[in-house]
Short mmCIF file of C-alpha atoms in Angstrom, two decimals:
data_model
loop_
_atom_site.label_atom_id
_atom_site.label_comp_id
_atom_site.label_asym_id
_atom_site.label_seq_id
_atom_site.Cartn_x
_atom_site.Cartn_y
_atom_site.Cartn_z
CA MET K 1 -6.65 46.56 0.53
CA LYS K 2 -5.30 46.96 4.21
CA ALA K 3 -6.94 43.77 5.44
CA LEU K 4 -5.03 41.94 2.97
CA MET K 5 -1.71 43.34 4.19
CA THR K 6 0.61 41.72 6.91
CA GLY K 7 3.38 42.44 8.61
CA ALA K 8 6.45 43.65 6.95
CA VAL K 9 4.72 44.33 3.87
CA ALA K 10 2.05 46.62 5.72
CA ALA K 11 5.17 48.57 7.19
CA VAL K 12 6.85 49.05 3.88
CA LEU K 13 3.54 50.47 2.33
CA LEU K 14 2.61 52.29 4.82
CA ALA K 15 6.17 54.08 5.78
CA SER K 16 6.60 55.06 2.38
CA THR K 17 2.83 56.85 2.14
CA ALA K 18 4.31 59.89 2.63
CA VAL K 19 6.40 59.76 -0.24
CA GLN K 20 3.75 58.16 -2.66
CA ALA K 21 1.49 61.33 -2.13
CA GLN K 22 3.98 63.50 -4.04
CA MET K 23 4.34 60.93 -7.08
CA LYS K 24 1.83 60.56 -9.70
CA PRO K 25 1.19 57.25 -10.46
CA GLU K 26 2.62 57.67 -13.96
CA GLU K 27 5.74 58.84 -12.03
CA MET K 28 5.89 55.87 -9.96
CA VAL K 29 5.63 53.63 -12.83
CA GLU K 30 8.62 55.67 -14.70
CA THR K 31 10.57 55.53 -11.80
CA ARG K 32 10.54 52.00 -10.75
CA GLN K 33 11.19 51.18 -14.62
CA ALA K 34 14.46 53.08 -14.59
CA GLY K 35 15.51 51.47 -11.92
CA TYR K 36 15.01 47.95 -13.38
CA GLN K 37 16.42 49.26 -17.08
CA PHE K 38 19.40 50.48 -15.30
CA MET K 39 19.61 47.19 -12.88
CA SER K 40 18.93 45.27 -16.67
CA TRP K 41 22.16 46.74 -18.24
CA ASN K 42 24.54 46.21 -15.14
CA MET K 43 22.94 42.44 -15.28
CA GLY K 44 24.08 42.56 -18.85
CA LYS K 45 27.60 43.48 -18.15
CA ILE K 46 28.13 40.79 -15.47
CA LYS K 47 26.64 38.28 -17.92
CA ALA K 48 29.19 39.15 -20.60
CA GLN K 49 31.86 39.37 -18.27
CA VAL K 50 31.41 35.91 -16.16
CA VAL K 51 28.33 34.11 -17.47
CA ASP K 52 28.90 33.96 -21.62
CA GLY K 53 32.67 35.13 -21.57
CA LYS K 54 31.88 37.69 -24.62
CA GLU K 55 33.79 40.32 -22.82
CA PRO K 56 37.09 40.19 -20.72
CA TYR K 57 36.49 39.88 -17.21
CA ASP K 58 37.34 43.06 -15.51
CA GLN K 59 36.64 42.57 -11.54
CA ALA K 60 36.41 46.22 -10.72
CA LYS K 61 33.50 46.64 -13.70
CA VAL K 62 31.76 43.79 -12.32
CA ALA K 63 31.72 44.84 -8.99
CA ALA K 64 30.56 48.28 -9.71
CA ALA K 65 28.07 46.70 -12.01
CA ALA K 66 27.15 44.52 -8.64
CA ASN K 67 27.14 47.40 -6.37
CA ALA K 68 24.78 49.45 -8.46
CA ILE K 69 22.18 46.54 -8.70
CA ALA K 70 22.54 45.91 -4.85
CA ALA K 71 22.01 49.79 -3.95
CA ILE K 72 19.01 50.06 -6.48
CA ALA K 73 17.60 46.66 -4.81
CA ASN K 74 18.15 48.40 -1.13
CA SER K 75 16.79 51.73 -2.32
CA GLY K 76 13.12 51.44 -1.20
CA MET K 77 11.57 50.50 -4.84
CA GLY K 78 8.77 49.23 -2.68
CA SER K 79 7.34 52.70 -2.02
CA LEU K 80 6.98 52.88 -6.16
CA TYR K 81 4.31 50.11 -5.99
CA SER K 82 0.95 51.64 -5.12
CA PRO K 83 -2.56 49.78 -5.89
CA ASP K 84 -3.26 52.49 -8.33
CA THR K 85 -0.16 51.36 -10.59
CA THR K 86 -1.03 48.59 -12.17
CA THR K 87 -2.43 47.30 -15.92
CA GLU K 88 -5.86 47.65 -14.80
CA GLN K 89 -5.36 51.37 -14.38
CA LEU K 90 -2.46 52.42 -16.64
CA GLY K 91 -3.04 50.15 -19.68
CA LYS K 92 0.36 49.64 -21.87
CA ALA K 93 2.30 52.05 -19.56
CA THR K 94 2.80 49.15 -17.09
CA ARG K 95 3.30 45.64 -16.99
CA LEU K 96 2.05 45.06 -13.14
CA LYS K 97 -0.60 43.08 -12.99
CA PRO K 98 -3.02 43.81 -10.22
CA GLU K 99 -2.71 40.34 -8.56
CA PHE K 100 0.50 41.96 -6.91
CA PHE K 101 -1.47 43.59 -4.57
CA GLN K 102 -3.71 40.58 -3.61
CA ASN K 103 -0.93 38.41 -2.78
CA LEU K 104 1.28 40.98 -0.80
CA ASP K 105 2.72 38.71 1.51
CA GLU K 106 4.22 36.47 -1.67
CA ALA K 107 5.45 39.91 -3.17
CA GLY K 108 6.94 41.43 -0.34
CA GLN K 109 9.05 37.49 -0.13
CA ILE K 110 10.15 37.84 -3.45
CA GLY K 111 11.06 41.53 -2.89
CA ARG K 112 13.40 40.42 -0.18
CA ASN K 113 14.71 37.36 -1.77
CA PHE K 114 15.62 39.83 -4.57
CA THR K 115 17.32 42.17 -2.25
CA ALA K 116 19.13 39.37 -0.53
CA ALA K 117 20.70 37.76 -3.99
CA ALA K 118 21.35 41.09 -5.21
CA ASN K 119 23.40 41.83 -1.61
CA GLN K 120 25.06 38.42 -2.05
CA LEU K 121 26.19 39.15 -5.77
CA ALA K 122 27.88 42.42 -4.76
CA LYS K 123 29.61 40.43 -1.75
CA VAL K 124 30.92 37.97 -4.00
CA ALA K 125 31.78 40.46 -6.84
CA ALA K 126 33.85 42.71 -4.58
CA GLU K 127 36.06 39.09 -3.39
CA GLY K 128 36.35 38.40 -7.32
CA ASP K 129 35.59 34.73 -7.39
CA GLN K 130 34.15 33.83 -10.82
CA ALA K 131 32.45 30.83 -9.73
CA ALA K 132 30.70 32.34 -6.98
CA ILE K 133 29.93 35.68 -9.15
CA LYS K 134 28.43 33.33 -11.68
CA LYS K 135 26.45 31.38 -8.98
CA ALA K 136 24.96 34.43 -7.27
CA PHE K 137 24.44 36.10 -10.76
CA GLY K 138 21.94 33.10 -11.47
CA ASP K 139 20.14 33.62 -8.12
CA VAL K 140 19.38 37.33 -8.87
CA GLY K 141 18.15 36.39 -12.01
CA GLY K 142 16.22 33.50 -10.92
CA SER K 143 14.65 36.33 -8.31
CA CYS K 144 13.86 38.90 -11.09
CA LYS K 145 12.11 35.64 -13.10
CA SER K 146 9.69 34.64 -10.04
CA CYS K 147 8.41 38.18 -9.94
CA HIS K 148 8.01 38.61 -13.91
CA ASP K 149 6.69 35.10 -13.98
CA LYS K 150 3.78 36.09 -11.26
CA PHE K 151 3.02 39.40 -11.33
CA ARG K 152 4.56 40.96 -14.90
CA ALA K 153 2.03 41.00 -17.62
CA ASP K 154 3.03 39.65 -21.20
CA MET H 1 37.60 62.31 -32.62
CA LYS H 2 40.66 60.37 -31.20
CA ALA H 3 42.86 63.58 -31.82
CA LEU H 4 40.28 65.44 -29.32
CA MET H 5 40.85 62.80 -26.55
CA THR H 6 43.35 62.99 -24.05
CA GLY H 7 44.28 61.08 -21.25
CA ALA H 8 41.67 59.68 -19.00
CA VAL H 9 38.58 60.56 -20.86
CA ALA H 10 40.33 58.53 -23.92
CA ALA H 11 41.03 55.61 -21.67
CA VAL H 12 37.34 55.65 -20.27
CA LEU H 13 36.10 55.63 -23.84
CA LEU H 14 38.37 53.25 -25.44
CA ALA H 15 37.74 50.98 -22.65
CA SER H 16 34.25 50.58 -22.99
CA THR H 17 34.57 50.47 -26.86
CA ALA H 18 33.33 46.50 -26.64
CA VAL H 19 30.31 47.23 -24.49
CA GLN H 20 29.33 50.16 -26.54
CA ALA H 21 29.57 48.02 -29.96
CA GLN H 22 26.63 46.04 -28.56
CA MET H 23 24.19 48.82 -27.70
CA LYS H 24 22.40 50.90 -30.09
CA PRO H 25 22.57 54.43 -29.74
CA GLU H 26 18.92 54.48 -28.86
CA GLU H 27 19.44 51.77 -25.95
CA MET H 28 22.78 54.13 -24.80
CA VAL H 29 20.39 57.01 -24.61
CA GLU H 30 17.32 55.06 -22.89
CA THR H 31 20.05 53.48 -20.10
CA ARG H 32 21.54 56.40 -19.34
CA GLN H 33 18.17 58.37 -18.89
CA ALA H 34 17.22 55.47 -16.53
CA GLY H 35 20.33 55.99 -14.50
CA TYR H 36 19.77 59.93 -13.94
CA GLN H 37 15.90 59.51 -13.29
CA PHE H 38 16.73 56.84 -10.67
CA MET H 39 19.35 59.16 -9.10
CA SER H 40 16.77 62.11 -9.29
CA TRP H 41 14.14 60.11 -7.54
CA ASN H 42 16.72 59.28 -4.77
CA MET H 43 18.03 62.80 -4.69
CA GLY H 44 14.36 64.00 -4.40
CA LYS H 45 14.23 61.98 -1.06
CA ILE H 46 17.23 63.05 0.52
CA LYS H 47 16.03 66.79 -0.32
CA ALA H 48 12.48 66.43 1.41
CA GLN H 49 13.94 65.00 4.09
CA VAL H 50 17.43 66.98 4.75
CA VAL H 51 16.98 70.35 2.84
CA ASP H 52 13.45 70.87 2.57
CA GLY H 53 12.10 69.11 5.94
CA LYS H 54 8.97 68.09 4.05
CA GLU H 55 9.26 64.51 5.20
CA PRO H 56 10.96 63.05 8.63
CA TYR H 57 14.24 62.58 8.83
CA ASP H 58 15.01 58.87 8.38
CA GLN H 59 18.79 57.95 8.26
CA ALA H 60 18.21 54.61 6.94
CA LYS H 61 16.60 55.74 4.02
CA VAL H 62 18.87 58.40 3.41
CA ALA H 63 21.83 56.48 3.56
CA ALA H 64 20.24 54.20 0.93
CA ALA H 65 19.19 56.91 -1.26
CA ALA H 66 22.70 58.08 -1.24
CA ASN H 67 24.32 54.71 -1.83
CA ALA H 68 22.25 54.28 -4.82
CA ILE H 69 22.99 57.67 -6.32
CA ALA H 70 26.81 56.78 -5.71
CA ALA H 71 26.55 53.36 -7.06
CA ILE H 72 24.98 54.38 -10.49
CA ALA H 73 27.68 57.09 -10.69
CA ASN H 74 30.41 54.76 -10.10
CA SER H 75 28.88 52.08 -12.61
CA GLY H 76 30.22 53.48 -15.85
CA MET H 77 27.83 55.61 -17.29
CA GLY H 78 30.76 56.98 -19.64
CA SER H 79 30.35 53.88 -21.59
CA LEU H 80 26.69 55.12 -22.42
CA TYR H 81 28.16 57.99 -24.34
CA SER H 82 29.33 57.97 -27.69
CA PRO H 83 29.44 60.57 -30.45
CA ASP H 84 26.40 59.08 -32.26
CA THR H 85 24.23 59.64 -29.45
CA THR H 86 23.82 63.69 -29.16
CA THR H 87 20.51 65.87 -30.43
CA GLU H 88 22.76 65.87 -33.73
CA GLN H 89 21.75 62.40 -34.81
CA LEU H 90 18.95 61.55 -32.55
CA GLY H 91 17.06 64.81 -32.22
CA LYS H 92 14.73 65.29 -29.15
CA ALA H 93 15.20 61.48 -28.27
CA THR H 94 17.95 62.97 -26.22
CA ARG H 95 19.47 66.25 -24.59
CA LEU H 96 23.21 65.54 -25.33
CA LYS H 97 24.71 68.63 -27.10
CA PRO H 98 27.44 67.47 -29.41
CA GLU H 99 29.75 69.64 -27.49
CA PHE H 100 29.97 67.18 -25.30
CA PHE H 101 32.44 65.55 -27.76
CA GLN H 102 34.61 68.57 -28.51
CA ASN H 103 34.92 69.30 -24.84
CA LEU H 104 35.84 65.99 -23.65
CA ASP H 105 38.45 66.88 -21.25
CA GLU H 106 35.96 69.09 -19.62
CA ALA H 107 33.14 66.69 -19.86
CA GLY H 108 35.57 63.98 -18.18
CA GLN H 109 36.20 66.24 -15.19
CA ILE H 110 32.92 67.29 -14.71
CA GLY H 111 32.23 63.41 -14.52
CA ARG H 112 34.98 62.89 -12.12
CA ASN H 113 33.82 65.76 -9.82
CA PHE H 114 30.09 64.24 -9.82
CA THR H 115 31.10 60.95 -8.68
CA ALA H 116 33.27 62.29 -6.36
CA ALA H 117 30.59 64.17 -4.91
CA ALA H 118 28.15 61.45 -5.24
CA ASN H 119 30.84 59.01 -3.21
CA GLN H 120 30.99 61.97 -0.41
CA LEU H 121 27.48 62.41 -0.10
CA ALA H 122 27.16 58.37 0.32
CA LYS H 123 29.79 58.82 3.16
CA VAL H 124 28.54 61.24 5.42
CA ALA H 125 24.98 59.96 4.67
CA ALA H 126 25.84 56.61 6.28
CA GLU H 127 27.36 58.47 9.26
CA GLY H 128 24.25 60.42 9.79
CA ASP H 129 25.41 64.12 10.20
CA GLN H 130 22.60 65.88 8.77
CA ALA H 131 24.32 69.16 8.12
CA ALA H 132 27.30 67.38 6.30
CA ILE H 133 24.62 65.39 4.56
CA LYS H 134 22.78 69.03 3.28
CA LYS H 135 26.43 70.23 2.14
CA ALA H 136 27.19 67.24 0.42
CA PHE H 137 23.80 67.16 -1.27
CA GLY H 138 24.25 70.80 -2.61
CA ASP H 139 27.62 69.74 -4.05
CA VAL H 140 26.10 66.84 -5.68
CA GLY H 141 23.40 68.95 -7.11
CA GLY H 142 25.99 71.64 -8.48
CA SER H 143 27.90 68.84 -10.11
CA CYS H 144 24.63 67.95 -11.98
CA LYS H 145 24.13 71.08 -13.04
CA SER H 146 27.45 72.06 -14.06
CA CYS H 147 27.06 69.69 -16.73
CA HIS H 148 23.48 70.47 -17.52
CA ASP H 149 24.58 74.13 -17.96
CA LYS H 150 27.25 73.38 -20.23
CA PHE H 151 25.98 69.83 -22.30
CA ARG H 152 22.39 69.64 -21.98
CA ALA H 153 20.23 70.93 -24.72
CA ASP H 154 17.21 73.23 -22.89
#
């Protein structure tokens, strides 16, 4: 594996080795799924208020939702990904394709794009311009999708 | 139920009615459990680095973990609690005792104490004083425990 890692991705994975060592593969999967589920709930609130207009716009709530997404994105979720936590080892307990670890440069770039998009969403949500929030929300969703399309099993 | 609600708790619950209406009870349970699981992971990182000394202290990581806890705490989790999401209706899918809804003033106060403690932890984690982080971490843990002792089934 190590020969495939380069630059920032290798640094992130190596830096997280100590914490990884304390978690079982199943715990890593459950924890990252919890993070994504909680982000999804908050994305749904922003969508309902700013994109679909199904809920009245409440700037404080949208900002709080965006903050939760950004803080989760910045919390070091990379340490919850190890090569023994894919569909290959865990079957239906996860949807992470083994290909993730054969394309770590791309996976790392997708992760950095996601974090940057989440930070931008939190920034514009704090400012309150709904058009900017809608744009930033779309960019976060796009970064989610780029990883799902590439590395998430159906 | 409404006669039992007062002040801020009632306001929070009523304000969240629209969002609640779109979620099934099981979804509310899963989403709040996801939030707590993700906070627990981040509490564990802070504990390992600042309390137990099992991991080397990394200020940026501790601050990121504390930010995730605080942002989740501030994301409006109260809207994930409705009276049809207790052990009475859902059995072992949840550990929320029905007593929560017979003691909404106390539950609300515990929730506000938790959010305040999480915000304080994020503040001192950003500053980097380990003694202050350790104290604030203990206060967050205590606020978690106060709710578990009162409203969480064994």
